[in-house]
Amino acid sequence: MMDNLRAAANHVVLKIILGLIIVSFILTGVGNYLIGGNNNYAAKVNGQEIGRSQFENAVNSERNRMAQQLGDQFSELAANENYMKSVRQQVLNRLIDEALLDQYAKNLGLGISDDQVKKAIFATQAFQANGKFDNNRFSAIVNQMGMSTDQYAQALRNQLTSQQLINAVAGTDFMLKGETDELAALVAQQRVVRQAVIDVNALAAKQTASDEEIASYYDQNKSRFTSPEQFRVSYIKLDAASMQETVTDEQIQAYYDQHQDQFTQPQRNRYSIIQTKTEDEAKAVLDELKKGADFAALAKTKSADIISARNGGDMGWLEDATTPEELKNAGLKEKGQLSGVIKSSVGYLVARLDDIQPAQVKPLNDVRDELAAKVKQEKALDAWYALQQKVSEAASNDNESLAGAEQAAGAKAVQTGWFSRDNLPEELNFKPVSDAIFNGGLVGQNGTPGSNSDIITVDGDRAFVLRIADHKAEAIKPLDEVKTQVSDIVKHNKAEQQAKLDADKLLGELKAGKGDDALKAAGLSFGAAKTLARTGQDPVSQAAFNLPLPAKDKPSFGTANDQQGNVVIMALDEVKAGTMPDAQKKAMVQGITQNNAQIAFEALMSNLRKEAKIKLGDIVAEPQQ
């Protein structure tokens, strides 16, 4: 059943690309293509090895992904040995799951045709230019990777097969119309509620707090009344943007002379090929070409390389680094020259050298502006680094103040006001700077000013030197300073307790049928009825849907706390059946079925793991060197 794509797996053009592998394959290690014959293994899954190189590649790719996603935070996580062990274990679990999924798909007879794989290659956006498959782009990208053509095609096939299995499982869950309507009615249900509110703040205003109560609360909750650690900082800021340099014609000429390789395009050759499976076929093609047959026409009809065949055998412009060894050794020197029959690892070839583009050096005038910008930039960088070094040495030599550093920088130090970790001044709000301030290394004994910092670079184009001018350690505020605050808290706590007791008493009276008199005596009354939805996120709405259903002409009662902390007595008068728009109902069903499909898929993976014979290697916790 293997037709064009099986042949395509052995093309010279695909040999040039040296095996593109999609990033997700690197992360998950689909199948068995990265093992490379290494006897060391991370795990064996039903006899199928997950090799050491495959495992380590997957771990490294996961580290790179996390580093890009988490930034500076990842360096802290990476220093935690236990955390990185857990990452390695997670990667191995993922590889094992992929192997189990791949095996299960094969047992079910699922498969992806050669045509589907070919279409996936041509449809990959990374291989396209102006919306069309571009063979040169394809070759250039994959040339940077490290897989063979067979491995790439098989990796792509396995991913598509696994996705086919996942889609099959995910597409099996559904809801009947009756179930959908019943659930929609329940979700859209509304409840008509009246509320009587006990104002906790009003109660608090009537409370008293004795000195003993205030002192007791303060002693038990001192940690709530701390003043944070505070700093005042003096700093000098250096900015690369301020480094203005000029450049002369002589400097531009010198740079051009020393870096001509940067302005030289190496020689490029353009080849066309016809690939055959046997030597006899290649000889027959060569005979036809020598008799005057059109090369492009023969390539389209007889070449086994489907990618170059589409272009009449044309492989595009190739530099030395991207030219296969078979073509380099074919002895082709003149434009239009035909090779003999070339034996290669993928069959037999007949090649033609179509054109030669000699190495070209751009004239100085064509790159003068570019060079002027580069020379100016390099001079500015040199001056920038020299200034940093000069200021750093001055700050180190005079460690009692920033006076020496000021003189070296040609700028006065700036002093901030008091600040804590929570309100770092905007001009210093960079992680390297905040780390230097708050790590304690610049604070002297007993909070006195300590030493100057070293140069702290930020974003590559700014730098700071700073010292702690003043420091206040974190401290518990004395009771006299917070007595009013503590008194208010004590009163509010007493009011909350009183409101809860009053509400419970009123609730009992309401359930006994004596609510009107009790509410009136308490100075309360129910407000106008409100219709609440189940989707309401406030605590009163959520509590209303936990109340028992009311009897006919007899409400049910309950209590809740509103978002302001008041105690609310609720009377549930009516339950209304709700309606849900079709679009919302469809979205609800989709969410439920997706969730159920996920549960089903996880159950499938759980069963596969239970039934599998999995043997772990000894390289999971630590990478082998």
XYZ file of C-alpha atoms in Angstrom:
625
model
C 0.000 0.000 0.000
C 3.008 2.283 0.237
C 2.909 4.427 -2.901
C 4.320 7.913 -3.568
C 5.157 8.860 -0.010
C 7.041 5.642 0.734
C 9.134 6.466 -2.280
C 9.347 10.081 -1.176
C 10.817 8.957 2.121
C 14.045 8.121 0.243
C 14.374 11.225 -1.951
C 17.602 13.139 -2.245
C 15.709 16.377 -1.598
C 14.423 14.973 1.674
C 17.911 13.673 2.358
C 19.104 17.267 2.058
C 16.690 18.380 4.765
C 18.159 15.738 7.098
C 14.908 15.018 8.805
C 12.568 17.738 9.976
C 10.844 16.842 13.217
C 7.931 18.881 14.527
C 8.548 20.541 17.926
C 5.760 18.594 19.575
C 7.524 15.354 18.661
C 10.659 16.562 20.407
C 8.612 17.293 23.514
C 6.661 14.048 23.511
C 9.036 11.632 21.821
C 6.397 9.962 19.659
C 7.344 6.422 18.676
C 10.850 5.065 18.547
C 12.797 7.285 16.172
C 15.241 8.994 18.533
C 16.566 5.841 20.188
C 19.455 5.454 17.788
C 20.461 1.977 18.927
C 21.577 3.021 22.415
C 21.300 0.109 24.840
C 20.561 2.462 27.711
C 16.869 3.129 28.089
C 14.566 5.224 30.218
C 11.720 2.717 30.041
C 10.421 -0.307 28.165
C 6.731 -0.226 27.282
C 5.466 -3.670 26.274
C 8.972 -4.360 25.004
C 9.296 -1.072 23.103
C 12.244 0.954 24.340
C 12.180 4.643 25.160
C 15.852 5.326 24.642
C 18.157 7.417 26.755
C 18.796 9.962 23.990
C 15.070 10.253 23.290
C 14.378 10.856 26.979
C 17.169 13.416 27.456
C 16.142 15.291 24.282
C 12.580 15.471 25.583
C 13.782 16.710 29.006
C 15.967 19.394 27.412
C 13.118 20.527 25.193
C 10.829 20.764 28.210
C 13.465 22.820 30.053
C 13.721 25.176 27.071
C 9.938 25.511 26.879
C 9.689 26.294 30.595
C 12.584 28.782 30.411
C 10.845 30.692 27.612
C 7.515 30.633 29.419
C 8.684 31.456 32.966
C 11.706 33.673 32.273
C 13.801 34.512 35.338
C 11.510 32.480 37.584
C 12.645 29.277 35.885
C 16.262 29.702 37.049
C 15.011 29.553 40.637
C 12.955 26.434 39.925
C 15.816 24.785 38.045
C 18.023 25.145 41.124
C 15.569 23.013 43.109
C 16.752 19.420 42.748
C 13.428 17.867 43.774
C 11.479 20.055 41.367
C 13.669 19.092 38.406
C 13.356 15.412 39.370
C 9.590 15.800 39.184
C 9.924 17.440 35.753
C 12.005 14.517 34.498
C 9.411 12.072 35.846
C 6.598 13.990 34.135
C 8.463 13.908 30.826
C 8.990 10.149 31.140
C 5.308 9.624 31.952
C 4.434 11.590 28.821
C 6.755 9.465 26.691
C 5.240 6.282 28.134
C 1.720 7.514 27.401
C 2.701 8.347 23.825
C 4.129 4.861 23.335
C 0.971 3.249 24.768
C -1.234 5.409 22.562
C 0.813 4.557 19.496
C 0.635 0.824 20.250
C -3.113 0.949 20.887
C -3.734 2.769 17.597
C -1.821 0.057 15.746
C -3.824 -2.683 17.506
C -7.045 -1.020 16.343
C -5.742 -0.924 12.795
C -5.790 2.858 12.600
C -3.551 4.266 9.934
C -2.681 7.337 7.911
C -2.235 7.065 4.147
C 0.847 8.194 2.271
C -1.245 10.867 0.587
C -2.316 12.278 3.951
C 1.309 12.512 5.089
C 2.295 14.191 1.830
C -0.533 16.705 2.123
C 0.499 17.448 5.715
C 4.047 18.228 4.549
C 2.867 20.519 1.763
C 0.343 22.224 4.083
C 2.856 22.971 6.859
C 2.979 26.768 7.077
C 6.660 26.823 8.010
C 7.475 25.323 4.584
C 5.467 27.898 2.634
C 6.288 31.191 0.981
C 3.462 33.439 -0.182
C 0.969 30.743 0.758
C 2.566 27.997 -1.402
C 4.897 25.113 -0.600
C 8.484 26.233 -1.183
C 11.048 23.488 -1.662
C 14.015 25.788 -0.972
C 12.462 27.001 2.273
C 11.625 23.416 3.202
C 15.202 22.330 2.573
C 16.729 25.266 4.437
C 14.609 24.714 7.545
C 15.010 20.975 7.846
C 18.703 21.101 7.081
C 19.157 22.493 10.590
C 17.510 19.423 12.204
C 18.846 15.946 12.876
C 16.538 13.219 11.492
C 16.487 11.109 8.382
C 13.735 11.270 5.802
C 12.217 7.955 6.917
C 12.182 9.128 10.511
C 10.457 12.400 9.651
C 7.774 10.745 7.549
C 7.173 8.115 10.232
C 7.073 10.720 12.999
C 4.475 12.721 11.114
C 2.480 9.585 10.336
C 2.488 8.516 14.002
C 1.356 11.918 15.217
C -1.532 11.968 12.733
C -2.477 8.416 13.744
C -2.468 9.290 17.439
C -4.560 12.373 16.738
C -6.998 10.180 14.831
C -7.379 7.987 17.929
C -7.799 10.982 20.238
C -10.473 12.455 17.957
C -12.276 9.128 17.865
C -12.440 8.930 21.655
C -13.299 12.617 22.086
C -16.105 12.403 19.547
C -18.036 9.581 21.214
C -19.716 11.516 24.039
C -23.138 13.076 23.498
C -26.281 14.174 25.345
C -29.871 13.274 24.492
C -32.248 16.150 23.774
C -34.327 15.364 26.872
C -31.232 15.408 29.046
C -30.120 18.666 27.498
C -33.481 20.384 28.023
C -33.739 19.174 31.618
C -30.242 20.331 32.471
C -30.771 23.663 30.709
C -33.956 24.257 32.708
C -32.143 23.485 35.951
C -29.182 25.727 35.122
C -31.471 28.583 34.026
C -33.746 28.266 37.076
C -34.567 31.505 38.906
C -35.570 32.110 42.517
C -37.682 34.973 43.844
C -36.275 36.126 47.188
C -36.999 38.894 49.712
C -34.205 40.078 51.973
C -33.953 41.689 55.408
C -30.456 43.019 56.120
C -28.839 43.321 59.554
C -26.285 46.136 59.118
C -23.113 44.969 60.880
C -21.436 48.381 60.653
C -24.430 50.020 62.331
C -24.250 47.428 65.098
C -20.525 47.991 65.460
C -21.108 51.707 66.065
C -23.167 50.788 69.129
C -20.527 48.415 70.572
C -17.925 49.246 73.178
C -14.382 47.917 73.564
C -12.668 47.916 76.952
C -8.939 48.399 77.403
C -8.685 44.760 78.463
C -10.428 43.550 75.292
C -8.219 45.758 73.125
C -5.009 44.596 74.837
C -6.077 40.948 74.624
C -6.818 41.146 70.892
C -3.567 43.005 70.244
C -1.504 40.403 72.143
C -3.114 37.543 70.206
C -2.800 39.203 66.794
C 0.414 41.227 66.891
C 1.475 39.935 63.482
C -1.409 41.911 61.949
C 0.090 45.180 63.134
C 3.599 45.245 61.688
C 5.312 47.995 59.757
C 7.192 46.492 56.779
C 10.934 46.727 56.243
C 11.679 50.094 54.658
C 14.550 51.597 52.694
C 15.885 54.821 51.295
C 18.317 54.338 48.419
C 20.888 56.515 46.681
C 21.664 55.477 43.116
C 23.484 56.446 39.936
C 21.890 55.429 36.640
C 23.918 54.874 33.472
C 22.105 54.748 30.116
C 23.666 53.382 26.934
C 21.364 55.609 24.878
C 23.325 58.594 26.128
C 26.563 57.267 24.594
C 26.929 59.321 21.399
C 29.848 58.376 19.144
C 31.059 59.600 15.740
C 32.626 57.513 12.998
C 35.198 58.424 10.315
C 35.639 57.174 6.739
C 38.907 55.539 7.790
C 37.136 53.541 10.512
C 34.454 52.411 8.052
C 37.110 51.332 5.539
C 39.032 49.432 8.219
C 35.917 47.578 9.337
C 35.068 46.701 5.725
C 38.570 45.369 5.086
C 38.539 43.250 8.253
C 35.041 41.805 7.767
C 34.666 41.240 4.042
C 33.359 37.752 4.742
C 30.217 39.376 6.151
C 29.532 41.030 2.804
C 30.343 38.054 0.587
C 27.763 35.659 -0.782
C 29.491 32.305 -1.356
C 29.311 30.517 -4.665
C 25.962 28.816 -5.303
C 25.170 26.051 -7.760
C 21.809 25.042 -9.202
C 21.251 21.356 -9.869
C 18.496 19.239 -11.335
C 18.233 15.534 -10.568
C 16.372 12.435 -11.636
C 16.236 9.722 -8.977
C 15.637 6.049 -9.756
C 15.398 2.892 -7.708
C 17.780 0.787 -9.805
C 21.027 1.353 -11.657
C 19.518 0.076 -14.922
C 16.741 2.660 -14.704
C 19.332 5.402 -14.141
C 21.378 4.207 -17.160
C 18.277 4.245 -19.324
C 17.473 7.802 -18.241
C 21.055 8.897 -18.952
C 20.893 7.358 -22.447
C 17.696 9.253 -23.215
C 19.243 12.522 -22.028
C 22.310 11.991 -24.189
C 20.003 11.479 -27.164
C 18.457 14.879 -26.533
C 15.487 14.125 -24.272
C 14.168 17.040 -22.230
C 15.529 16.794 -18.666
C 12.524 18.460 -17.002
C 10.025 16.252 -18.812
C 11.900 13.074 -17.874
C 12.161 14.220 -14.227
C 8.400 14.791 -14.005
C 7.565 11.356 -15.401
C 10.410 9.134 -14.173
C 11.986 10.627 -11.050
C 11.165 8.859 -7.780
C 11.806 12.137 -5.934
C 8.262 13.554 -5.891
C 9.300 16.921 -4.445
C 11.945 17.831 -7.045
C 9.957 16.055 -9.778
C 7.179 18.648 -9.355
C 9.749 21.245 -10.494
C 11.224 19.245 -13.358
C 14.027 17.959 -11.152
C 15.108 21.475 -10.114
C 16.561 21.554 -6.591
C 17.010 25.326 -6.429
C 20.168 27.234 -5.503
C 22.443 25.345 -3.104
C 25.452 26.596 -1.215
C 28.275 24.240 -0.340
C 26.861 23.599 3.152
C 23.498 22.446 1.780
C 24.757 20.416 -1.181
C 24.614 16.597 -0.770
C 27.961 14.835 -0.901
C 26.776 12.814 -3.927
C 26.493 16.015 -5.975
C 29.718 17.496 -4.645
C 31.591 14.380 -5.777
C 29.865 14.115 -9.180
C 32.581 16.155 -10.934
C 30.164 18.721 -12.378
C 32.074 21.921 -13.222
C 30.415 23.447 -16.295
C 26.881 24.784 -16.777
C 24.710 22.213 -18.539
C 27.088 19.359 -17.726
C 25.484 15.942 -17.082
C 26.764 13.506 -14.508
C 27.117 9.802 -14.942
C 25.046 7.367 -12.896
C 25.546 8.290 -9.235
C 25.032 5.645 -6.547
C 23.623 7.051 -3.325
C 22.147 5.792 -0.099
C 18.652 6.401 -1.492
C 19.037 4.774 -4.904
C 20.601 6.071 -8.119
C 20.802 9.552 -9.567
C 21.435 11.374 -12.783
C 22.267 15.040 -12.151
C 22.820 18.165 -14.229
C 24.580 21.366 -13.220
C 22.165 24.029 -14.456
C 23.889 27.219 -13.396
C 26.728 28.666 -11.300
C 26.593 31.891 -9.337
C 30.145 32.922 -8.373
C 30.947 34.306 -4.960
C 30.184 38.021 -4.846
C 31.550 40.765 -2.580
C 29.318 43.795 -2.117
C 31.126 47.101 -2.906
C 31.882 49.386 0.027
C 29.534 52.080 -1.264
C 26.617 49.615 -1.201
C 27.121 48.880 2.497
C 28.564 52.178 3.741
C 25.473 53.211 5.735
C 25.168 49.767 7.260
C 28.852 49.768 8.198
C 28.682 53.274 9.652
C 25.840 52.169 11.942
C 27.764 49.041 12.981
C 30.998 50.909 13.700
C 29.106 53.590 15.630
C 27.298 50.912 17.611
C 30.508 49.063 18.437
C 32.218 52.288 19.525
C 29.232 53.154 21.705
C 29.281 49.687 23.245
C 33.003 49.933 23.911
C 32.486 53.311 25.590
C 29.467 51.938 27.490
C 31.406 48.985 28.901
C 34.398 51.183 29.669
C 32.160 53.579 31.611
C 30.645 50.691 33.558
C 34.106 49.426 34.451
C 35.256 52.897 35.479
C 32.202 53.508 37.683
C 32.415 50.012 39.173
C 36.040 50.517 40.170
C 35.275 53.931 41.686
C 32.338 52.543 43.691
C 34.536 49.714 44.954
C 37.500 51.941 45.863
C 35.334 54.441 47.753
C 32.915 52.142 49.557
C 31.757 54.680 52.154
C 29.748 56.813 49.722
C 28.891 57.245 46.047
C 31.099 60.333 45.685
C 33.815 58.531 43.717
C 31.263 56.800 41.507
C 29.543 60.158 40.872
C 32.816 61.652 39.670
C 33.526 58.665 37.415
C 30.026 58.717 35.950
C 29.872 62.466 35.551
C 26.437 62.419 37.199
C 24.985 63.079 40.632
C 23.357 60.299 42.646
C 19.583 60.410 43.149
C 18.034 59.629 46.543
C 14.602 58.034 46.878
C 12.053 58.506 49.633
C 11.112 55.692 52.011
C 9.711 52.579 50.349
C 9.055 48.900 51.087
C 8.953 45.749 48.973
C 5.384 46.574 47.975
C 6.057 50.039 46.572
C 9.493 50.012 44.960
C 10.024 53.310 43.089
C 9.268 53.008 39.378
C 12.781 54.061 38.335
C 14.240 51.115 40.297
C 11.543 48.581 39.436
C 13.779 45.972 37.806
C 14.284 42.503 39.225
C 18.132 42.641 39.416
C 17.904 45.994 41.208
C 15.169 44.895 43.635
C 17.115 41.696 44.378
C 20.188 43.741 45.286
C 18.165 46.044 47.550
C 16.136 43.412 49.386
C 18.588 40.507 49.736
C 20.246 42.168 52.752
C 23.768 42.304 51.345
C 23.905 46.120 51.166
C 22.605 46.789 54.685
C 25.167 47.361 57.400
C 25.050 46.203 61.014
C 22.089 47.389 63.077
C 20.483 48.829 59.958
C 23.297 51.299 59.209
C 24.289 52.018 55.586
C 26.462 49.265 54.206
C 28.565 49.011 51.076
C 28.038 50.192 47.522
C 26.580 47.719 45.065
C 28.507 46.488 42.068
C 27.321 47.517 38.597
C 23.791 46.131 38.064
C 22.885 45.877 34.370
C 19.256 45.982 33.249
C 17.943 44.985 29.807
C 21.453 45.306 28.394
C 21.307 49.078 27.916
C 20.992 50.465 31.445
C 23.046 50.021 34.597
C 22.853 51.105 38.233
C 25.199 51.553 41.156
C 23.399 52.027 44.472
C 23.753 52.040 48.221
C 21.251 51.861 51.066
C 21.037 55.364 52.536
C 18.669 54.443 55.402
C 17.006 51.269 56.591
C 14.204 50.369 58.981
C 13.717 46.728 59.892
C 10.278 45.156 59.994
C 8.738 45.841 63.402
C 5.520 45.329 65.333
C 3.744 48.623 65.830
C 3.223 49.553 69.510
C -0.301 49.285 70.854
C -0.577 53.047 71.369
C -0.007 53.546 67.633
C -2.738 51.094 66.567
C -5.159 51.282 69.498
C -7.931 52.919 67.472
C -7.562 50.320 64.718
C -7.658 47.458 67.236
C -10.695 48.962 68.973
C -12.594 49.133 65.666
C -11.759 45.492 64.944
C -12.944 44.360 68.398
C -16.212 46.287 67.988
C -16.764 44.867 64.510
C -16.138 41.301 65.705
C -18.635 41.768 68.531
C -21.155 43.202 66.046
C -20.723 40.181 63.732
C -21.392 37.811 66.632
C -24.428 39.817 67.702
C -25.806 39.906 64.143
C -25.432 36.127 63.816
C -27.259 35.542 67.119
C -30.022 37.970 66.160
C -30.421 36.351 62.740
C -30.628 32.836 64.172
C -33.282 33.980 66.638
C -35.314 35.706 63.933
C -35.003 32.675 61.669
C -36.552 30.519 64.373
C -39.435 32.985 64.806
C -40.041 33.086 61.040
C -40.179 29.316 60.755
C -42.626 29.252 63.697
C -44.921 31.738 61.951
C -44.157 34.643 64.307
C -41.787 36.458 61.979
C -43.665 39.704 61.360
C -43.754 40.730 65.002
C -40.166 39.590 65.580
C -38.849 41.557 62.568
C -40.802 44.633 63.633
C -39.402 44.390 67.156
C -35.878 44.207 65.690
C -36.498 47.222 63.468
C -36.229 45.119 60.291
C -38.488 44.340 57.363
C -38.243 42.384 54.134
C -37.507 44.450 51.039
C -39.018 44.090 47.593
C -38.769 40.683 45.951
C -35.702 40.097 43.763
C -35.294 37.448 41.081
C -31.915 35.723 41.451
C -30.173 33.562 38.841
C -28.190 30.403 39.527
C -25.255 31.955 37.737
C -25.018 34.773 40.288
C -21.598 34.809 41.936
C -22.517 36.835 45.022
C -22.897 34.870 48.294
C -26.605 35.713 48.688
C -27.492 34.284 45.246
C -25.492 31.141 45.941
C -27.144 30.681 49.357
C -30.615 31.190 47.844
C -30.164 28.128 45.626
C -29.326 26.016 48.680
C -32.649 26.806 50.368
C -35.387 24.149 50.407
C -38.225 24.643 47.918
C -41.108 26.713 49.345
C -44.523 25.162 50.005
C -47.592 26.700 48.428
C -48.097 30.227 49.817
C -45.457 29.516 52.460
C -41.879 30.715 51.895
C -38.772 28.935 53.086
C -36.200 30.883 55.078
C -32.442 31.004 55.498
C -29.510 33.308 56.213
C -26.376 34.413 54.375
C -23.666 37.046 54.492
C -23.581 39.598 51.694
C -20.462 40.969 50.048
C -20.321 43.846 52.572
C -20.242 41.411 55.511
C -23.822 42.113 56.602
C -26.087 39.257 57.732
C -29.029 38.712 55.367
C -32.269 36.926 56.282
C -33.846 35.457 53.129
C -37.418 34.487 52.346
C -37.690 32.250 49.258
C -41.186 32.828 47.809
C -41.079 31.213 44.369
C -38.991 29.006 42.096
C -39.245 29.792 38.370
C -38.288 27.463 35.537
C -35.764 29.279 33.395
C -35.170 29.267 29.663
C -31.822 29.191 27.927
C -31.047 30.606 24.450
C -30.115 27.957 21.894
C -26.579 29.334 21.482
C -25.961 29.199 25.234
C -27.479 25.722 25.431
C -25.204 24.548 22.618
C -22.137 25.978 24.376
C -23.173 24.269 27.631
C -23.577 20.888 25.925
C -20.256 21.317 24.139
C -18.482 22.047 27.409
C -20.059 19.036 29.137
C -19.304 16.629 26.274
C -15.726 17.859 26.038
C -15.293 17.321 29.752
C -16.833 13.837 29.506
C -14.621 13.028 26.520
C -11.578 14.074 28.536
C -12.692 11.785 31.356
C -13.166 8.938 28.873
C -9.735 9.505 27.360
C -8.089 9.573 30.783
C -9.894 6.328 31.625
C -8.557 4.792 28.412
C -5.001 5.844 29.276
C -5.427 4.515 32.823
C -6.486 1.109 31.492
C -3.619 1.037 29.004
C -1.154 1.743 31.816
C -2.662 -0.957 34.057
C -2.473 -3.604 31.332
C 0.972 -2.618 30.056
C 4.285 -4.151 31.040
C 6.382 -1.107 31.879
C 9.968 -1.440 33.017
C 11.736 1.720 34.143
C 15.423 2.334 33.559
C 17.808 3.897 36.053
C 18.314 7.296 34.395
C 15.134 9.105 35.329
C 16.222 11.002 38.429
C 19.569 12.259 37.118
C 20.882 12.776 33.569
C 23.832 10.586 32.640
C 26.916 12.395 31.465
